[in-house]
Every structure is written in C-alpha cells, then in structure tokens.
Amino acid sequence: NSFFHGVKSIVAEQGISGVYKGLFPTIVKVSTAQATRFGVFNFISPEMRDTPLKAAASGAFAGGVSVLLFQGIDVVKSRMQGLEASKYR
C-alpha cells in the first residue's frame, strides 16, 4: 500500500477531517520545540557563533537541547496518534 492509498482510505472512512486528526498535538510539539531551539541558539553569545563552523556547532547544540527536552512530548504525541490512540482518549 502507498501513501495515496492511505489518504484515500482515511478520506473514505472519516471524510477530509480524518486527514487532520492529531494536528493540534503536532502543532504544539513542533512550535514549542522550535521556539526552544531558537531561544537556545540566541542565548549563545554572538562571539560563539561568529563563523560558519561556530554557528553550525551552536545550531547543533540548540537542536540537541530541543530534542532532549521534547523527546517525552514527542513520544506521547506519537502514541496519541498511533494505532492504539483510543487508549488515550
């Protein structure tokens, strides 16, 4: 089965709104993780990101912090959207 088969099946069973189920948890997770990533990056002093290599290292560090902080939220979100989502209602 393909992606398009999945979309077709969801729309047939649940309507177009079925494609958007789980959108809110995704928006919350992504927006908070990105805000954290940008916040951490901007917290790093400009002298520590004044060359491309330092900026890349600072971005990698900020991304790592974001992943570590939001891994738990991502697990919950994924379980809420998974095959056994009815457990979490």
PDB file of C-alpha atoms in Angstrom:
ATOM      1  CA  ASN A   1       0.000   0.000   0.000  1.00  0.00           C
ATOM      2  CA  SER A   2       1.094   3.537  -0.655  1.00  0.00           C
ATOM      3  CA  PHE A   3       0.740   6.967   0.892  1.00  0.00           C
ATOM      4  CA  PHE A   4      -2.037   7.811  -1.561  1.00  0.00           C
ATOM      5  CA  HIS A   5      -3.895   4.605  -0.731  1.00  0.00           C
ATOM      6  CA  GLY A   6      -3.725   5.571   2.940  1.00  0.00           C
ATOM      7  CA  VAL A   7      -5.075   9.056   2.283  1.00  0.00           C
ATOM      8  CA  LYS A   8      -7.848   7.648   0.083  1.00  0.00           C
ATOM      9  CA  SER A   9      -8.812   5.128   2.779  1.00  0.00           C
ATOM     10  CA  ILE A  10      -8.868   7.758   5.532  1.00  0.00           C
ATOM     11  CA  VAL A  11     -10.980  10.150   3.449  1.00  0.00           C
ATOM     12  CA  ALA A  12     -13.371   7.336   2.508  1.00  0.00           C
ATOM     13  CA  GLU A  13     -13.835   6.237   6.132  1.00  0.00           C
ATOM     14  CA  GLN A  14     -13.659   9.541   8.035  1.00  0.00           C
ATOM     15  CA  GLY A  15     -14.014  12.334   5.499  1.00  0.00           C
ATOM     16  CA  ILE A  16     -11.444  15.011   4.804  1.00  0.00           C
ATOM     17  CA  SER A  17     -11.294  15.930   8.505  1.00  0.00           C
ATOM     18  CA  GLY A  18      -9.783  12.499   9.191  1.00  0.00           C
ATOM     19  CA  VAL A  19      -6.598  13.598   7.444  1.00  0.00           C
ATOM     20  CA  TYR A  20      -6.207  16.361  10.026  1.00  0.00           C
ATOM     21  CA  LYS A  21      -6.761  14.292  13.175  1.00  0.00           C
ATOM     22  CA  GLY A  22      -3.822  14.794  15.503  1.00  0.00           C
ATOM     23  CA  LEU A  23      -2.954  18.177  14.036  1.00  0.00           C
ATOM     24  CA  PHE A  24      -3.168  20.047  17.347  1.00  0.00           C
ATOM     25  CA  PRO A  25      -0.659  17.845  19.242  1.00  0.00           C
ATOM     26  CA  THR A  26       1.714  18.125  16.281  1.00  0.00           C
ATOM     27  CA  ILE A  27       1.435  21.926  16.213  1.00  0.00           C
ATOM     28  CA  VAL A  28       2.034  22.140  19.967  1.00  0.00           C
ATOM     29  CA  LYS A  29       5.072  19.863  19.824  1.00  0.00           C
ATOM     30  CA  VAL A  30       6.681  21.471  16.791  1.00  0.00           C
ATOM     31  CA  SER A  31       6.053  25.068  17.845  1.00  0.00           C
ATOM     32  CA  THR A  32       7.397  24.588  21.370  1.00  0.00           C
ATOM     33  CA  ALA A  33      10.425  22.630  20.160  1.00  0.00           C
ATOM     34  CA  GLN A  34      11.259  25.253  17.520  1.00  0.00           C
ATOM     35  CA  ALA A  35      10.800  28.106  19.989  1.00  0.00           C
ATOM     36  CA  THR A  36      13.188  26.341  22.359  1.00  0.00           C
ATOM     37  CA  ARG A  37      15.714  25.734  19.579  1.00  0.00           C
ATOM     38  CA  PHE A  38      15.713  29.394  18.528  1.00  0.00           C
ATOM     39  CA  GLY A  39      15.807  30.539  22.154  1.00  0.00           C
ATOM     40  CA  VAL A  40      18.819  28.379  22.975  1.00  0.00           C
ATOM     41  CA  PHE A  41      20.584  29.459  19.786  1.00  0.00           C
ATOM     42  CA  ASN A  42      20.018  33.148  20.583  1.00  0.00           C
ATOM     43  CA  PHE A  43      21.134  32.614  24.191  1.00  0.00           C
ATOM     44  CA  ILE A  44      24.561  31.557  22.917  1.00  0.00           C
ATOM     45  CA  SER A  45      26.774  34.619  22.768  1.00  0.00           C
ATOM     46  CA  PRO A  46      27.352  36.136  19.311  1.00  0.00           C
ATOM     47  CA  GLU A  47      31.101  35.553  19.697  1.00  0.00           C
ATOM     48  CA  MET A  48      30.406  31.824  19.884  1.00  0.00           C
ATOM     49  CA  ARG A  49      28.619  31.871  16.519  1.00  0.00           C
ATOM     50  CA  ASP A  50      30.632  34.413  14.520  1.00  0.00           C
ATOM     51  CA  THR A  51      31.999  31.922  11.961  1.00  0.00           C
ATOM     52  CA  PRO A  52      30.077  29.400   9.872  1.00  0.00           C
ATOM     53  CA  LEU A  53      31.593  26.498  11.814  1.00  0.00           C
ATOM     54  CA  LYS A  54      30.771  28.038  15.189  1.00  0.00           C
ATOM     55  CA  ALA A  55      27.259  28.896  14.005  1.00  0.00           C
ATOM     56  CA  ALA A  56      26.750  25.306  12.833  1.00  0.00           C
ATOM     57  CA  ALA A  57      28.004  23.968  16.168  1.00  0.00           C
ATOM     58  CA  SER A  58      25.727  26.372  18.029  1.00  0.00           C
ATOM     59  CA  GLY A  59      22.782  25.273  15.899  1.00  0.00           C
ATOM     60  CA  ALA A  60      23.592  21.623  16.514  1.00  0.00           C
ATOM     61  CA  PHE A  61      23.794  22.260  20.246  1.00  0.00           C
ATOM     62  CA  ALA A  62      20.463  24.121  20.230  1.00  0.00           C
ATOM     63  CA  GLY A  63      18.882  21.315  18.236  1.00  0.00           C
ATOM     64  CA  GLY A  64      20.227  18.719  20.642  1.00  0.00           C
ATOM     65  CA  VAL A  65      18.853  20.582  23.647  1.00  0.00           C
ATOM     66  CA  SER A  66      15.474  20.840  21.946  1.00  0.00           C
ATOM     67  CA  VAL A  67      15.390  17.121  21.162  1.00  0.00           C
ATOM     68  CA  LEU A  68      16.354  16.172  24.716  1.00  0.00           C
ATOM     69  CA  LEU A  69      13.724  18.447  26.237  1.00  0.00           C
ATOM     70  CA  PHE A  70      10.875  17.417  23.933  1.00  0.00           C
ATOM     71  CA  GLN A  71      11.540  13.718  23.397  1.00  0.00           C
ATOM     72  CA  GLY A  72       8.940  12.791  26.012  1.00  0.00           C
ATOM     73  CA  ILE A  73       6.310  15.032  24.459  1.00  0.00           C
ATOM     74  CA  ASP A  74       7.055  13.520  21.064  1.00  0.00           C
ATOM     75  CA  VAL A  75       6.557  10.002  22.414  1.00  0.00           C
ATOM     76  CA  VAL A  76       3.194  10.962  23.927  1.00  0.00           C
ATOM     77  CA  LYS A  77       2.137  12.693  20.698  1.00  0.00           C
ATOM     78  CA  SER A  78       3.115   9.688  18.603  1.00  0.00           C
ATOM     79  CA  ARG A  79       1.228   7.298  20.856  1.00  0.00           C
ATOM     80  CA  MET A  80      -1.838   9.535  20.796  1.00  0.00           C
ATOM     81  CA  GLN A  81      -1.782   9.426  17.000  1.00  0.00           C
ATOM     82  CA  GLY A  82      -0.894   5.747  16.623  1.00  0.00           C
ATOM     83  CA  LEU A  83      -2.924   2.634  16.067  1.00  0.00           C
ATOM     84  CA  GLU A  84      -3.875   2.362  19.725  1.00  0.00           C
ATOM     85  CA  ALA A  85      -4.875   6.031  20.052  1.00  0.00           C
ATOM     86  CA  SER A  86      -8.216   5.110  21.606  1.00  0.00           C
ATOM     87  CA  LYS A  87      -6.375   4.266  24.858  1.00  0.00           C
ATOM     88  CA  TYR A  88      -5.535   7.946  25.349  1.00  0.00           C
ATOM     89  CA  ARG A  89      -8.984   9.500  24.983  1.00  0.00           C
TER      90      ARG A  89
END
